[in-house]
CSV table of C-alpha atoms in Angstrom, one decimal:
chain,number,residue,atom,x,y,z
X,1,MET,CA,25.9,39.3,-78.1
X,2,THR,CA,25.1,40.6,-81.6
X,3,ARG,CA,23.6,44.0,-82.4
X,4,ASP,CA,20.5,42.3,-83.7
X,5,ASN,CA,20.0,40.5,-80.4
X,6,ASN,CA,20.5,43.8,-78.6
X,7,LEU,CA,17.9,45.5,-80.7
X,8,GLN,CA,15.4,42.7,-80.3
X,9,ARG,CA,15.8,42.9,-76.5
X,10,GLN,CA,15.4,46.7,-76.7
X,11,HIS,CA,12.2,46.4,-78.7
X,12,GLN,CA,10.8,43.8,-76.4
X,13,HIS,CA,11.7,45.9,-73.3
X,14,GLN,CA,10.0,49.0,-74.8
X,15,HIS,CA,6.9,47.0,-75.7
X,16,GLN,CA,6.6,45.7,-72.1
X,17,GLN,CA,7.2,49.2,-70.7
X,18,ARG,CA,4.4,50.6,-73.0
X,19,ARG,CA,2.0,48.0,-71.7
X,20,GLN,CA,2.8,48.9,-68.1
X,21,LEU,CA,2.3,52.6,-68.8
X,22,LEU,CA,-1.1,51.9,-70.5
X,23,ARG,CA,-2.2,50.0,-67.4
X,24,ALA,CA,-1.0,52.8,-65.1
X,25,ALA,CA,-2.8,55.4,-67.2
X,26,ALA,CA,-6.0,53.5,-67.3
X,27,GLY,CA,-5.9,53.1,-63.5
X,28,THR,CA,-5.5,56.9,-63.0
X,29,GLY,CA,-8.1,57.9,-65.6
X,30,LEU,CA,-5.5,59.7,-67.7
X,31,GLY,CA,-7.1,58.5,-71.0
X,32,LEU,CA,-5.3,58.1,-74.3
X,33,LEU,CA,-3.8,61.7,-74.3
X,34,GLY,CA,-2.3,61.2,-70.9
X,35,THR,CA,-1.0,57.8,-71.9
X,36,GLY,CA,0.8,59.3,-74.9
X,37,SER,CA,2.4,62.0,-72.8
X,38,LEU,CA,3.7,59.4,-70.2
X,39,TRP,CA,5.0,57.2,-72.9
X,40,ALA,CA,6.8,60.0,-74.8
X,41,GLN,CA,8.5,61.1,-71.6
X,42,ALA,CA,9.6,57.7,-70.4
X,43,SER,CA,10.5,56.2,-73.8
X,44,ALA,CA,12.5,59.3,-74.9
X,45,TRP,CA,15.4,58.5,-72.4
X,46,PRO,CA,18.1,58.3,-73.6
X,47,SER,CA,17.6,60.6,-76.6
X,48,LYS,CA,21.2,61.9,-76.3
X,49,PRO,CA,24.5,60.9,-74.6
X,50,VAL,CA,24.4,60.4,-70.9
X,51,ASN,CA,27.2,61.7,-68.6
X,52,LEU,CA,28.3,59.3,-65.9
X,53,VAL,CA,30.3,61.0,-63.2
X,54,VAL,CA,33.0,58.6,-61.7
X,55,PRO,CA,34.5,60.3,-58.7
X,56,PHE,CA,37.9,58.6,-58.9
X,57,PRO,CA,40.7,58.7,-61.6
X,58,ALA,CA,40.9,56.1,-64.3
X,59,GLY,CA,42.3,52.7,-63.3
X,60,GLY,CA,40.5,52.4,-60.0
X,61,GLY,CA,37.7,50.1,-58.8
X,62,THR,CA,34.8,52.3,-59.8
X,63,ASP,CA,36.3,52.7,-63.3
X,64,ALA,CA,36.8,48.9,-63.6
X,65,PHE,CA,33.0,48.5,-63.6
X,66,ALA,CA,31.9,51.8,-65.1
X,67,ARG,CA,33.7,51.3,-68.4
X,68,PRO,CA,32.3,47.9,-69.4
X,69,LEU,CA,28.9,49.1,-68.2
X,70,ALA,CA,29.2,52.1,-70.5
X,71,ALA,CA,30.2,49.9,-73.4
X,72,GLN,CA,27.2,47.7,-73.0
X,73,PHE,CA,24.9,50.6,-72.5
X,74,SER,CA,26.0,52.1,-75.8
X,75,LYS,CA,25.4,48.9,-77.6
X,76,ALA,CA,22.0,48.4,-76.0
X,77,THR,CA,20.6,51.9,-76.4
X,78,GLY,CA,22.6,53.4,-79.3
X,79,LYS,CA,23.5,56.3,-77.1
X,80,MET,CA,26.9,57.0,-75.5
X,81,LEU,CA,27.4,56.7,-71.7
X,82,VAL,CA,30.3,59.1,-71.3
X,83,ILE,CA,32.7,58.5,-68.4
X,84,ASP,CA,33.6,61.7,-66.5
X,85,ASN,CA,36.4,61.0,-64.1
X,86,ARG,CA,36.5,63.6,-61.3
X,87,GLY,CA,38.7,62.4,-58.5
X,88,GLY,CA,39.8,63.9,-55.2
X,89,ALA,CA,39.0,64.0,-51.5
X,90,GLY,CA,38.0,60.3,-51.2
X,91,GLY,CA,35.4,60.6,-54.0
X,92,THR,CA,33.6,63.6,-52.6
X,93,VAL,CA,34.8,66.1,-55.3
X,94,GLY,CA,33.0,64.1,-58.0
X,95,ALA,CA,29.9,63.6,-55.7
X,96,SER,CA,29.7,67.4,-55.1
X,97,PHE,CA,29.8,68.1,-58.8
X,98,ALA,CA,27.1,65.4,-59.6
X,99,ALA,CA,24.8,66.7,-56.8
X,100,ARG,CA,24.6,70.1,-58.6
X,101,ALA,CA,24.0,68.7,-62.1
X,102,ALA,CA,20.7,69.1,-64.0
X,103,ALA,CA,18.1,66.6,-62.7
X,104,ASP,CA,17.1,65.4,-66.2
X,105,GLY,CA,18.5,61.9,-66.3
X,106,TYR,CA,21.5,62.9,-68.5
X,107,THR,CA,24.0,63.2,-65.6
X,108,LEU,CA,24.2,60.2,-63.4
X,109,PHE,CA,26.6,59.4,-60.5
X,110,MET,CA,28.4,56.1,-59.9
X,111,GLY,CA,29.5,56.2,-56.3
X,112,GLY,CA,29.9,53.5,-53.7
X,113,VAL,CA,30.7,52.5,-50.2
X,114,HIS,CA,33.1,55.4,-49.9
X,115,HIS,CA,30.2,57.8,-50.1
X,116,SER,CA,28.5,56.1,-47.2
X,117,ILE,CA,31.7,56.6,-45.2
X,118,ALA,CA,32.3,60.2,-46.2
X,119,PRO,CA,29.6,61.8,-43.9
X,120,ALA,CA,31.5,60.5,-40.8
X,121,MET,CA,34.9,61.5,-42.1
X,122,TYR,CA,34.2,64.8,-43.8
X,123,PRO,CA,32.1,67.0,-41.5
X,124,LYS,CA,31.9,69.9,-44.0
X,125,LEU,CA,30.6,68.2,-47.1
X,126,ASP,CA,28.6,70.5,-49.3
X,127,TYR,CA,26.2,67.7,-50.3
X,128,ASP,CA,24.2,65.0,-48.6
X,129,ILE,CA,24.3,61.5,-50.2
X,130,GLU,CA,20.8,60.7,-48.7
X,131,LYS,CA,19.1,64.1,-49.5
X,132,ASP,CA,20.7,65.4,-52.6
X,133,PHE,CA,20.7,62.2,-54.6
X,134,ILE,CA,18.1,59.6,-55.6
X,135,PRO,CA,19.5,56.0,-55.2
X,136,LEU,CA,18.7,54.0,-58.4
X,137,ALA,CA,20.6,50.6,-58.4
X,138,LEU,CA,23.3,48.5,-56.8
X,139,LEU,CA,25.7,47.7,-59.6
X,140,ALA,CA,28.5,45.6,-58.0
X,141,ARG,CA,29.8,44.1,-54.7
X,142,VAL,CA,33.3,42.8,-54.2
X,143,PRO,CA,35.3,41.8,-51.1
X,144,GLN,CA,38.3,43.8,-50.0
X,145,VAL,CA,41.6,42.0,-50.5
X,146,LEU,CA,45.0,42.5,-48.9
X,147,VAL,CA,47.6,42.8,-51.6
X,148,VAL,CA,51.4,43.4,-51.5
X,149,ASN,CA,54.2,43.8,-54.0
X,150,PRO,CA,55.3,40.4,-55.3
X,151,LYS,CA,58.9,41.1,-54.1
X,152,THR,CA,57.6,41.0,-50.5
X,153,PRO,CA,59.5,38.1,-48.9
X,154,SER,CA,56.5,36.8,-47.0
X,155,ALA,CA,55.0,33.7,-48.8
X,156,ASN,CA,51.6,33.8,-47.0
X,157,PHE,CA,49.5,35.9,-44.7
X,158,LYS,CA,50.9,34.5,-41.4
X,159,GLN,CA,54.5,35.3,-42.4
X,160,PHE,CA,53.4,38.8,-43.5
X,161,LEU,CA,51.6,39.5,-40.3
X,162,ASP,CA,54.6,38.4,-38.3
X,163,HIS,CA,56.7,40.8,-40.4
X,164,VAL,CA,54.3,43.6,-39.7
X,165,LYS,CA,54.3,43.0,-36.0
X,166,LYS,CA,58.1,42.9,-35.8
X,167,ASN,CA,58.3,46.3,-37.6
X,168,PRO,CA,55.8,48.7,-36.0
X,169,ALA,CA,55.5,52.0,-37.8
X,170,LYS,CA,58.0,50.9,-40.5
X,171,LEU,CA,55.5,49.7,-43.0
X,172,ASN,CA,52.7,51.6,-44.9
X,173,TYR,CA,49.5,51.0,-46.9
X,174,GLY,CA,48.1,53.0,-49.8
X,175,SER,CA,44.5,53.9,-50.2
X,176,ALA,CA,42.1,55.5,-52.7
X,177,GLY,CA,41.9,58.5,-50.4
X,178,ALA,CA,41.1,59.4,-46.8
X,179,GLY,CA,37.7,58.2,-45.7
X,180,THR,CA,37.5,55.5,-48.4
X,181,SER,CA,36.8,51.8,-47.8
X,182,HIS,CA,40.5,51.2,-48.4
X,183,HIS,CA,41.4,53.5,-45.6
X,184,LEU,CA,38.8,52.1,-43.2
X,185,ALA,CA,39.8,48.5,-44.1
X,186,GLY,CA,43.4,49.4,-43.1
X,187,GLU,CA,42.3,50.9,-39.8
X,188,LEU,CA,40.2,47.8,-39.0
X,189,PHE,CA,43.1,45.6,-39.8
X,190,LYS,CA,45.3,47.6,-37.4
X,191,GLN,CA,42.6,47.4,-34.7
X,192,GLN,CA,42.0,43.7,-35.0
X,193,THR,CA,45.7,42.6,-35.4
X,194,GLY,CA,47.2,45.0,-32.8
X,195,THR,CA,49.6,46.4,-35.5
X,196,PHE,CA,50.6,49.9,-36.6
X,197,ILE,CA,51.1,50.8,-40.2
X,198,THR,CA,51.1,54.2,-41.8
X,199,HIS,CA,48.3,55.3,-44.1
X,200,ILE,CA,49.3,56.9,-47.4
X,201,PRO,CA,46.2,58.4,-49.1
X,202,TYR,CA,46.1,58.8,-52.9
X,203,ARG,CA,43.6,60.4,-55.3
X,204,GLY,CA,42.1,57.1,-56.2
X,205,ALA,CA,42.9,53.3,-56.2
X,206,GLY,CA,44.6,53.5,-59.7
X,207,PRO,CA,47.5,55.7,-58.6
X,208,ALA,CA,47.8,53.8,-55.3
X,209,LEU,CA,48.0,50.5,-57.2
X,210,GLN,CA,50.7,51.9,-59.5
X,211,ASP,CA,52.8,52.8,-56.5
X,212,LEU,CA,52.2,49.4,-55.0
X,213,ILE,CA,53.4,47.7,-58.2
X,214,GLY,CA,56.4,50.0,-58.3
X,215,GLY,CA,57.3,49.1,-54.7
X,216,ASN,CA,56.7,52.6,-53.3
X,217,VAL,CA,54.1,51.4,-50.8
X,218,ASP,CA,54.1,48.1,-48.9
X,219,MET,CA,50.4,47.0,-49.1
X,220,MET,CA,46.9,47.9,-50.0
X,221,PHE,CA,43.5,46.9,-48.7
X,222,ASP,CA,41.8,47.1,-52.1
X,223,GLY,CA,38.5,46.1,-53.7
X,224,LEU,CA,38.9,43.1,-56.0
X,225,GLY,CA,37.5,45.1,-58.9
X,226,SER,CA,40.6,47.1,-59.3
X,227,SER,CA,43.1,44.5,-58.1
X,228,ALA,CA,41.9,41.4,-60.0
X,229,ALA,CA,43.7,42.0,-63.3
X,230,HIS,CA,47.0,42.9,-61.5
X,231,ILE,CA,46.7,39.8,-59.3
X,232,LYS,CA,46.2,37.6,-62.3
X,233,GLY,CA,49.0,39.3,-64.1
X,234,GLY,CA,51.5,38.7,-61.2
X,235,ARG,CA,52.1,42.4,-60.7
X,236,ILE,CA,50.8,42.2,-57.1
X,237,LYS,CA,50.2,39.3,-54.7
X,238,ALA,CA,47.0,38.6,-52.8
X,239,LEU,CA,47.4,37.4,-49.2
X,240,MET,CA,43.8,37.5,-47.9
X,241,VAL,CA,40.2,38.3,-48.9
X,242,SER,CA,37.9,39.8,-46.3
X,243,GLY,CA,34.9,37.8,-45.0
X,244,ALA,CA,34.1,34.2,-44.1
X,245,LYS,CA,34.6,32.5,-47.5
X,246,ARG,CA,37.0,32.5,-50.4
X,247,ASN,CA,36.1,34.3,-53.5
X,248,PRO,CA,35.3,32.1,-56.5
X,249,ALA,CA,37.5,34.1,-58.8
X,250,PHE,CA,40.5,33.6,-56.6
X,251,PRO,CA,40.0,30.2,-54.9
X,252,ASP,CA,43.6,29.9,-53.8
X,253,VAL,CA,43.5,33.1,-51.7
X,254,PRO,CA,42.4,32.4,-48.0
X,255,CYS,CA,39.6,34.4,-46.4
X,256,ALA,CA,40.0,36.4,-43.3
X,257,ALA,CA,38.2,33.8,-41.1
X,258,GLU,CA,40.7,31.2,-42.2
X,259,VAL,CA,43.7,33.3,-41.1
X,260,GLY,CA,42.3,34.1,-37.7
X,261,LEU,CA,40.3,37.3,-38.4
X,262,PRO,CA,36.7,36.1,-38.2
X,263,ASP,CA,35.3,39.6,-37.7
X,264,TYR,CA,37.3,41.2,-40.6
X,265,THR,CA,34.5,41.9,-43.2
X,266,VAL,CA,34.8,44.8,-45.5
X,267,THR,CA,32.9,44.8,-48.8
X,268,THR,CA,33.3,47.4,-51.5
X,269,TRP,CA,30.1,48.1,-53.4
X,270,TYR,CA,29.2,50.4,-56.2
X,271,GLY,CA,25.9,52.0,-57.1
X,272,LEU,CA,24.1,54.3,-59.4
X,273,TRP,CA,22.4,57.6,-58.3
X,274,ALA,CA,20.7,60.5,-60.0
X,275,PRO,CA,20.5,64.1,-58.8
X,276,LYS,CA,17.5,65.0,-56.6
X,277,GLY,CA,14.5,66.1,-58.6
X,278,THR,CA,15.0,63.6,-61.5
X,279,PRO,CA,11.5,62.8,-62.7
X,280,ALA,CA,10.0,59.5,-61.5
X,281,ASP,CA,9.4,58.1,-65.0
X,282,VAL,CA,13.0,58.8,-66.0
X,283,GLN,CA,14.2,57.1,-62.8
X,284,ALA,CA,12.1,54.0,-63.7
X,285,ARG,CA,13.6,53.9,-67.2
X,286,ILE,CA,17.2,54.1,-65.9
X,287,VAL,CA,16.5,51.4,-63.2
X,288,ASP,CA,15.0,49.1,-65.9
X,289,GLU,CA,18.0,49.7,-68.2
X,290,ALA,CA,20.5,49.0,-65.3
X,291,LYS,CA,18.7,45.8,-64.5
X,292,ARG,CA,18.6,44.7,-68.2
X,293,LEU,CA,22.3,45.3,-68.6
X,294,GLY,CA,23.0,42.9,-65.8
X,295,THR,CA,21.6,40.1,-67.9
X,296,PHE,CA,24.1,40.6,-70.7
X,297,ASP,CA,26.7,37.8,-70.9
X,298,GLU,CA,29.5,40.2,-71.5
X,299,LEU,CA,28.9,42.0,-68.2
X,300,LYS,CA,28.4,38.7,-66.3
X,301,THR,CA,31.8,37.5,-67.6
X,302,ILE,CA,33.6,40.7,-66.5
X,303,TRP,CA,31.9,40.8,-63.1
X,304,ALA,CA,32.8,37.1,-62.4
X,305,ALA,CA,36.4,37.7,-63.4
X,306,ASN,CA,36.5,40.6,-60.9
X,307,GLY,CA,35.0,38.5,-58.2
X,308,ALA,CA,31.9,40.6,-58.2
X,309,ASP,CA,28.1,40.2,-57.9
X,310,TYR,CA,25.8,42.4,-59.9
X,311,GLY,CA,22.6,44.0,-58.6
X,312,GLY,CA,20.3,41.9,-56.4
X,313,MET,CA,18.3,44.9,-55.0
X,314,THR,CA,15.2,46.9,-56.0
X,315,GLN,CA,15.5,50.6,-56.1
X,316,GLN,CA,13.8,50.9,-52.7
X,317,GLN,CA,16.0,48.2,-51.2
X,318,PHE,CA,19.1,50.0,-52.5
X,319,GLY,CA,18.0,53.2,-50.9
X,320,ALA,CA,17.5,51.5,-47.5
X,321,PHE,CA,20.9,49.8,-47.9
X,322,VAL,CA,22.6,53.1,-48.5
X,323,SER,CA,21.0,54.5,-45.3
X,324,SER,CA,22.1,51.5,-43.3
X,325,GLU,CA,25.6,51.7,-44.6
X,326,VAL,CA,25.8,55.4,-43.6
X,327,LYS,CA,24.9,54.4,-40.0
X,328,ARG,CA,27.2,51.4,-40.0
X,329,TRP,CA,30.3,53.2,-41.1
X,330,ALA,CA,29.6,56.1,-38.7
X,331,GLU,CA,29.9,53.6,-35.9
X,332,VAL,CA,33.1,52.0,-37.4
X,333,VAL,CA,34.7,55.4,-37.8
X,334,LYS,CA,33.9,56.3,-34.2
X,335,ALA,CA,35.2,52.9,-32.9
X,336,SER,CA,38.4,52.9,-34.9
X,337,GLY,CA,39.3,56.5,-34.3
X,338,ALA,CA,40.0,57.0,-38.0
X,339,LYS,CA,40.8,60.5,-39.0
X,340,LEU,CA,41.6,62.4,-42.2
X,341,ASP,CA,45.4,62.4,-42.7
């Protein structure tokens, strides 16, 4: 996509938004003065660089989607979307920082499924994902994938499972941190296969993947977003994707239902939030921009290569989805007995 095309889209988008604001102003009797004020507020964003808090180190799943999103944002708006990696404690350190940021639309938070799990795993969180943030948009959804070091002698999932069963407590799995989807995916795997493997938490998927590639951990239950490039590059081997169907980006990798685990469904998703108190008109501008970015061919290509889907929910639907995920994972944590290591 050329810069001229981006500018044309931006101008068309602003013209459409102005018409919507004019109609809204007319309906509320604000008159021309009020209309100008509304338009100035909404159209001003972004007037300077926007900080995007990514609560994991570089090289993880969140980063795999945040960086191309930032690149396209900058092309489309002419303003930088600055990635601020703040890893630690299963993504809760970055979330805590973002919750206390100024509610002006210039600090946004890119979290995910991990933050719907955290309330059940971290009883003393100093923020509430449902009360201290405003959900804006679902950005990506990818299935979890079981990956191992290519030197693992097992040629397929069945052989690997036999190996795990014959060696209880001798194998381990790395995760992006205690209370992340990687951790819970491992606990569900143990529960549904009757196996025992030791959990090794890291400060993000990136460091865990490096140790898997280096042979320091035996396996990972990772999101395809961070594993895709390593699988394609032969640095790790995929044995199974969660769910009832194969992923189009990796058609040769069997799904959980095919290998005898019909109830093994774990999806990693990523979304965009703003701190509580962010003005409604600024929220609307951000939501519109996020939706528009999803139509760009560059992002479509990257998401497809990572086995991911983009968006698909309104702001209200995303908020309801987050609440449902918080409830769902609380039940999973309770049933699995998962604990912080």
